[in-house]
PDB file of C-alpha atoms and ligand atoms in Angstrom:
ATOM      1  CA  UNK A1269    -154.501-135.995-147.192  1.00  0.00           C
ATOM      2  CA  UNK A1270    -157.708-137.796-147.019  1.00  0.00           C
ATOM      3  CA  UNK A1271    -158.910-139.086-143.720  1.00  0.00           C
ATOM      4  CA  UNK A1272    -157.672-142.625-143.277  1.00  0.00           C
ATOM      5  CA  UNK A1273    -161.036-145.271-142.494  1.00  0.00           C
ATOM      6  CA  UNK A1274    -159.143-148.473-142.066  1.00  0.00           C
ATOM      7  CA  UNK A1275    -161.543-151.420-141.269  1.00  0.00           C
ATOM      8  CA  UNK A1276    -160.327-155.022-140.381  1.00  0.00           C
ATOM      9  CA  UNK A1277    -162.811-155.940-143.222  1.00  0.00           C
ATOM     10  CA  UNK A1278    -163.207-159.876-142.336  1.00  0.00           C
ATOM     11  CA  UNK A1279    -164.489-159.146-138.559  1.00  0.00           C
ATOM     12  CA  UNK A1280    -165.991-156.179-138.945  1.00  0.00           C
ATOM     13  CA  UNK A1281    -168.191-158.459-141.745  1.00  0.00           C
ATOM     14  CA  UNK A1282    -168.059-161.193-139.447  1.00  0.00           C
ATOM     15  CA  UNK A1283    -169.105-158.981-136.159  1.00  0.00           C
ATOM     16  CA  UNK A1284    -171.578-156.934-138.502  1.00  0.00           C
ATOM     17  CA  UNK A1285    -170.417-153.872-137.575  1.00  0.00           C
ATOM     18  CA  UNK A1286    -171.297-150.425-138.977  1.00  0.00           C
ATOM     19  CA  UNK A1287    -169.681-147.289-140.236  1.00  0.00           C
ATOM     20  CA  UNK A1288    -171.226-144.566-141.331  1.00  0.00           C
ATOM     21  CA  UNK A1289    -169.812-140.717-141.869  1.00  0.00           C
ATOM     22  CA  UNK A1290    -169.271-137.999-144.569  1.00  0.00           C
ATOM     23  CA  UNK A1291    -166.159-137.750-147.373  1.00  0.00           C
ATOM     24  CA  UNK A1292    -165.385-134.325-148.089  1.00  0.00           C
ATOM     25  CA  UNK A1293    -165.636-134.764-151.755  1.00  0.00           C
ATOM     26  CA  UNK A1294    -162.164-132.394-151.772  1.00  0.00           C
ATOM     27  CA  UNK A1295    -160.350-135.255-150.312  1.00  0.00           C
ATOM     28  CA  UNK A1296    -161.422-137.665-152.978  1.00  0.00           C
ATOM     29  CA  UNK A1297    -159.112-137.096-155.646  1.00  0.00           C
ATOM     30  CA  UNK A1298    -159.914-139.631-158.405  1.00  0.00           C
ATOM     31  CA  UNK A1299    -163.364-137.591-158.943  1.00  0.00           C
ATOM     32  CA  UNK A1300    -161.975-134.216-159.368  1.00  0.00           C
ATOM     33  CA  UNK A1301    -161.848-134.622-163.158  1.00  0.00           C
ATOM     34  CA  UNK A1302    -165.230-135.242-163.162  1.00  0.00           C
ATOM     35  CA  UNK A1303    -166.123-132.184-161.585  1.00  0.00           C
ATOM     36  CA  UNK A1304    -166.993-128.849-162.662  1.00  0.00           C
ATOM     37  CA  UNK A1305    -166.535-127.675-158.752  1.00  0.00           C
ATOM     38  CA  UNK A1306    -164.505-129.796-156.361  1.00  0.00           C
ATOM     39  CA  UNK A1307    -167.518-129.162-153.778  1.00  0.00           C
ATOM     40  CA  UNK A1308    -170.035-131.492-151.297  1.00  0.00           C
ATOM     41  CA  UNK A1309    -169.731-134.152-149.413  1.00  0.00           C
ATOM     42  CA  UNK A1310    -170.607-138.174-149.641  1.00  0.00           C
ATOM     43  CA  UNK A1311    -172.367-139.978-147.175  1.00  0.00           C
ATOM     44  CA  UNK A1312    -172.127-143.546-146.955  1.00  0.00           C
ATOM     45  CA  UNK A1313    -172.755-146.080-144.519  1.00  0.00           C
ATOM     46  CA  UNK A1314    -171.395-149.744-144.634  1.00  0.00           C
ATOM     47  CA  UNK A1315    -172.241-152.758-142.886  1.00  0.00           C
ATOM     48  CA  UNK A1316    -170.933-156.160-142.430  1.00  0.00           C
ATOM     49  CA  UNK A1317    -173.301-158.774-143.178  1.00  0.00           C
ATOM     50  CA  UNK A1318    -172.932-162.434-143.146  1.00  0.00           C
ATOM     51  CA  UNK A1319    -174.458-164.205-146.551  1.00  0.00           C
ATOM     52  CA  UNK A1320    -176.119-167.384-146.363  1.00  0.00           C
ATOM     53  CA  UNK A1321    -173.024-169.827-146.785  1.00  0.00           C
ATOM     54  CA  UNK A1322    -171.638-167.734-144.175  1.00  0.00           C
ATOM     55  CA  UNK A1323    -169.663-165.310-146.391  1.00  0.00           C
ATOM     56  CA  UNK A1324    -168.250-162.123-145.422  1.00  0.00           C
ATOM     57  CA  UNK A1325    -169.937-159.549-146.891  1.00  0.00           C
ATOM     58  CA  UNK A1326    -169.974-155.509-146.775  1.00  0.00           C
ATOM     59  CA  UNK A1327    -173.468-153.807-147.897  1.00  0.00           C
ATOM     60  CA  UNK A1328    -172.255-150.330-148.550  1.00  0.00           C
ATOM     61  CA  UNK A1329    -174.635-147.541-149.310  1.00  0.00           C
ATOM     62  CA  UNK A1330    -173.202-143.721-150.688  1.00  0.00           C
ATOM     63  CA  UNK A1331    -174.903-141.229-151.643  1.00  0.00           C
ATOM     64  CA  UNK A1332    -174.307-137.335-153.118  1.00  0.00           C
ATOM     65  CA  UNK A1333    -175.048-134.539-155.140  1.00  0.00           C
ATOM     66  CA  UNK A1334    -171.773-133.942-157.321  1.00  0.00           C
ATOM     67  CA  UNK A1335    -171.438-131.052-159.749  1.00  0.00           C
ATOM     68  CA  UNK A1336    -170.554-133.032-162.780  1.00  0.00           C
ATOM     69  CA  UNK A1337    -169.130-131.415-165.796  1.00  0.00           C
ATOM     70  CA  UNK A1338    -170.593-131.251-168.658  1.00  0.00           C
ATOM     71  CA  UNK A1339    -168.605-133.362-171.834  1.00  0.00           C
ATOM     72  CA  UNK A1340    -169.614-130.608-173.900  1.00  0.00           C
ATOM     73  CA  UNK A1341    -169.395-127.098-172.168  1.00  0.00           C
ATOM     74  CA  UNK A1342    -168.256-128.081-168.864  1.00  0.00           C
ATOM     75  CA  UNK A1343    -170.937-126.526-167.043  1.00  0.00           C
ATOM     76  CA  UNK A1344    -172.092-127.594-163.929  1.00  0.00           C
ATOM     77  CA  UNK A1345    -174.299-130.912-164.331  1.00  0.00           C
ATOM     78  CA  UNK A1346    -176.157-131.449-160.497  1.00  0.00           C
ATOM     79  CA  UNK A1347    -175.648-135.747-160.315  1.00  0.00           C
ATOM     80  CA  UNK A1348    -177.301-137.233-157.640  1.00  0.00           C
ATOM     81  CA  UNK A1349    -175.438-140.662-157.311  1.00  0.00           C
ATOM     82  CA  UNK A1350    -176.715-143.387-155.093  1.00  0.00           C
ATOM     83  CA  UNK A1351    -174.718-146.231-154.374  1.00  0.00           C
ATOM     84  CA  UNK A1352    -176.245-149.530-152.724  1.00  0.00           C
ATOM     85  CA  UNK A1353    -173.759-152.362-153.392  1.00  0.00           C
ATOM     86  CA  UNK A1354    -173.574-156.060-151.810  1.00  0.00           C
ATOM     87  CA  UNK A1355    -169.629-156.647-151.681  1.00  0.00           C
ATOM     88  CA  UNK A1356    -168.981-160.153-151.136  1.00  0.00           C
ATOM     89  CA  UNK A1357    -164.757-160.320-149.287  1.00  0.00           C
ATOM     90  CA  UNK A1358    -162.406-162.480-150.664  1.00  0.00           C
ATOM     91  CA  UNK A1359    -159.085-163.131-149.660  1.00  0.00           C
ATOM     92  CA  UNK A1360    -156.674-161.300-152.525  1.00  0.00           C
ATOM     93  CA  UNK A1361    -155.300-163.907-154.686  1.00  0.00           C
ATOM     94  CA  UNK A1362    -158.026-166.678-154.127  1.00  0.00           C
ATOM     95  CA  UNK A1363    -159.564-168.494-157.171  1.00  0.00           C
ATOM     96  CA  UNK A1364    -162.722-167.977-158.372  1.00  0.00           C
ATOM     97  CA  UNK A1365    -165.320-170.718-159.664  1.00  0.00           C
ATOM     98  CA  UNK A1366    -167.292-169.697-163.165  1.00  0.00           C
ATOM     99  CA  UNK A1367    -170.769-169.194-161.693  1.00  0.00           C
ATOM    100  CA  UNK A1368    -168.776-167.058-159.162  1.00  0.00           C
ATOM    101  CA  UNK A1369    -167.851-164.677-161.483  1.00  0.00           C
ATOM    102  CA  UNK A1370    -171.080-165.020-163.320  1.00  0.00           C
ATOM    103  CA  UNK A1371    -173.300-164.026-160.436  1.00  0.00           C
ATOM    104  CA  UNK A1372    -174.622-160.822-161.101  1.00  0.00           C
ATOM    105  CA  UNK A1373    -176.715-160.585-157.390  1.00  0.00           C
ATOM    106  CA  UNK A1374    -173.137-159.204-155.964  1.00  0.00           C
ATOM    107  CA  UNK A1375    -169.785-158.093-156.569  1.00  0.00           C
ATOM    108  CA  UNK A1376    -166.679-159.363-155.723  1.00  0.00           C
ATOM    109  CA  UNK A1377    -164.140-157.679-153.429  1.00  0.00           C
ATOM    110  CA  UNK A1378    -160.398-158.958-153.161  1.00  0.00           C
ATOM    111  CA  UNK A1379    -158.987-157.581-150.188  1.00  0.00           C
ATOM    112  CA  UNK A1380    -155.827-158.510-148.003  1.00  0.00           C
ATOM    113  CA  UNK A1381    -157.533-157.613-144.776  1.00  0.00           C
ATOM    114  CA  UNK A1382    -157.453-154.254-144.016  1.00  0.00           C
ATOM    115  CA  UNK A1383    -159.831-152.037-146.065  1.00  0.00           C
ATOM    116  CA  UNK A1384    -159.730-148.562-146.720  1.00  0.00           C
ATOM    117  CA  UNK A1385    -163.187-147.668-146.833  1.00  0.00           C
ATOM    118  CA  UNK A1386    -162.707-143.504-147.839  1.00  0.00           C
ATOM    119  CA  UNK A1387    -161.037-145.533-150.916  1.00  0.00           C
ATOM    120  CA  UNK A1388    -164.345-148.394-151.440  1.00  0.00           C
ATOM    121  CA  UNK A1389    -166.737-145.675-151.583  1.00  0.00           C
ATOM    122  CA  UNK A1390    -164.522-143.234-153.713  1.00  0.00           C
ATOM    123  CA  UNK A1391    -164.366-146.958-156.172  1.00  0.00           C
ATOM    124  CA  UNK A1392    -168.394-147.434-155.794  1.00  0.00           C
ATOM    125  CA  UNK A1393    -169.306-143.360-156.642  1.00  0.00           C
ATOM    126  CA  UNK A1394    -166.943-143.588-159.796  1.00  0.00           C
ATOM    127  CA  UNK A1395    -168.514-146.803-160.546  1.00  0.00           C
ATOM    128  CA  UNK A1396    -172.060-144.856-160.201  1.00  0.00           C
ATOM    129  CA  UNK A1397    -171.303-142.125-162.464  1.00  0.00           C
ATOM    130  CA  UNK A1398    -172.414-141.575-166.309  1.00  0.00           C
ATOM    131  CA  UNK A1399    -169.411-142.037-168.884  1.00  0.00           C
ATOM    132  CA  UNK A1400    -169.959-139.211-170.708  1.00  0.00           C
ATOM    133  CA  UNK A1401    -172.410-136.496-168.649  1.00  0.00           C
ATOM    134  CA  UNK A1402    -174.177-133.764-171.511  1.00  0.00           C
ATOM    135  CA  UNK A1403    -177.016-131.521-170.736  1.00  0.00           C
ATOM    136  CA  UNK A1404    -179.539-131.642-172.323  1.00  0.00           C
ATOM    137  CA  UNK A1405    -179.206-128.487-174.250  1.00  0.00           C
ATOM    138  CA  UNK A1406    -176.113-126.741-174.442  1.00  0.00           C
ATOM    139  CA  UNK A1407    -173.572-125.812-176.762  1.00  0.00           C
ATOM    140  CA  UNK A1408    -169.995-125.670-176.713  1.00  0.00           C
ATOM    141  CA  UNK A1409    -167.722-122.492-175.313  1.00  0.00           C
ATOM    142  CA  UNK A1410    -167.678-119.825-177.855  1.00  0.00           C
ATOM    143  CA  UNK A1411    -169.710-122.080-180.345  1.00  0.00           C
ATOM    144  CA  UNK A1412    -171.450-119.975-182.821  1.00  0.00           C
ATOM    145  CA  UNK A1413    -174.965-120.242-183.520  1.00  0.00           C
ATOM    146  CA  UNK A1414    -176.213-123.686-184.573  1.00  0.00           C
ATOM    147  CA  UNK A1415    -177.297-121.814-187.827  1.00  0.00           C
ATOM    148  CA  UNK A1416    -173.820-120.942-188.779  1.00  0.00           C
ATOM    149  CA  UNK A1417    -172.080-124.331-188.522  1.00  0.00           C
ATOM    150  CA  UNK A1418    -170.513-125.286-191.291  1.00  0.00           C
ATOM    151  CA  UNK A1419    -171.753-128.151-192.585  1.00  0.00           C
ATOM    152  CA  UNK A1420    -169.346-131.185-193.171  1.00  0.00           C
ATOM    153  CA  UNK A1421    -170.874-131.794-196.699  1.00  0.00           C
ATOM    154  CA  UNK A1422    -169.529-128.426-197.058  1.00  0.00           C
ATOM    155  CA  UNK A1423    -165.988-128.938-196.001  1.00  0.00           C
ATOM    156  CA  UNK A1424    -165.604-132.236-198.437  1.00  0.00           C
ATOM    157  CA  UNK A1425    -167.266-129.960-201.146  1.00  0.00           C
ATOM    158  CA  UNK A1426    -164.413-127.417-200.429  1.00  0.00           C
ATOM    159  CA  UNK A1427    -161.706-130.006-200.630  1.00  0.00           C
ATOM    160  CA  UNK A1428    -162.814-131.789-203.755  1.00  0.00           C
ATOM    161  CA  UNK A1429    -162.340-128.237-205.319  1.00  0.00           C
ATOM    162  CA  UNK A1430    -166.372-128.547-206.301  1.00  0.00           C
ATOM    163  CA  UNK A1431    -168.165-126.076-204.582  1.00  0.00           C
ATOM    164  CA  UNK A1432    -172.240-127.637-204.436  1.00  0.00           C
TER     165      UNK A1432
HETATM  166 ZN1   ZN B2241    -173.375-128.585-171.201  1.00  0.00          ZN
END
């Protein structure tokens, strides 16, 4: 099981404490699909800060190399993510005003108190990551040369019965 970072995340935002350490990237689960190799390590660091209005905030900062596999031959792709996100804490459950949710400067973070922060920075590096990760030149496994495609002008040809 992963290593459990439990933070009380109000007063450890109100105290402006810090944590900072390494995830095992083996231990975060959610990114193994990504991967080609389930290898590395995150770093991330996260500190409470207080915002101007007094709010409880988290500035949490990740960063790794992950081996990212490739949507089309699922090589190895070498990511480096870097995460640097301003997490404002809200209570779970509490109503939000419009220009809350329209303020783009931070992000919102519901939590019930205690905060597992092995879980926050597995959220932010998913967050981080391309959708759909290609190189820039590959091919698919056991494609055949891009010369020997067959054409999909082709294929309708063949199933009109009209060859050309
Ligand atoms: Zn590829």
């Amino acid at each position: 099981m992963s290593q459990q970072l439990a933070i009380d995340s109000f007063a450890f935002a109100r105290n402006g404490r810090v944590l900072e350490g390494t995830l095992a990237v083996s231990d975060l689960e959610r990114l193994h699909d990504l991967l080609a190799e389930v290898e590395g390590e995150v770093r991330f660091r996260v500190q409470g800060v207080k915002g101007e209005q007094g709010q409880a905030q988290l500035r949490l900062t990740a960063s790794a190399t992950l081996p990212l596999a490739c949507q089309r031959c699922l090589g190895a792709i070498d990511f480096a993510v870097e995460v640097d996100s301003l997490l404002e804490l809200v209570p779970e459950g509490a109503e939000m005003s419009q220009d809350e949710l329209e303020d783009d400067s931070k992000d919102f973070l519901p939590v019930a108190g205690e905060l597992d922060v092995a879980e926050l920075v597995e959220d932010e590096v998913l967050l981080a990551l391309p959708v759909a990760p290609r190189h820039e030149k590959c091919s698919l496994p056991g494609a055949t040369e891009a010369g020997e495609r067959i054409s999909p002008f082709a294929v309708l040809a063949g199933l009109k019965g009209k060859p050309n």
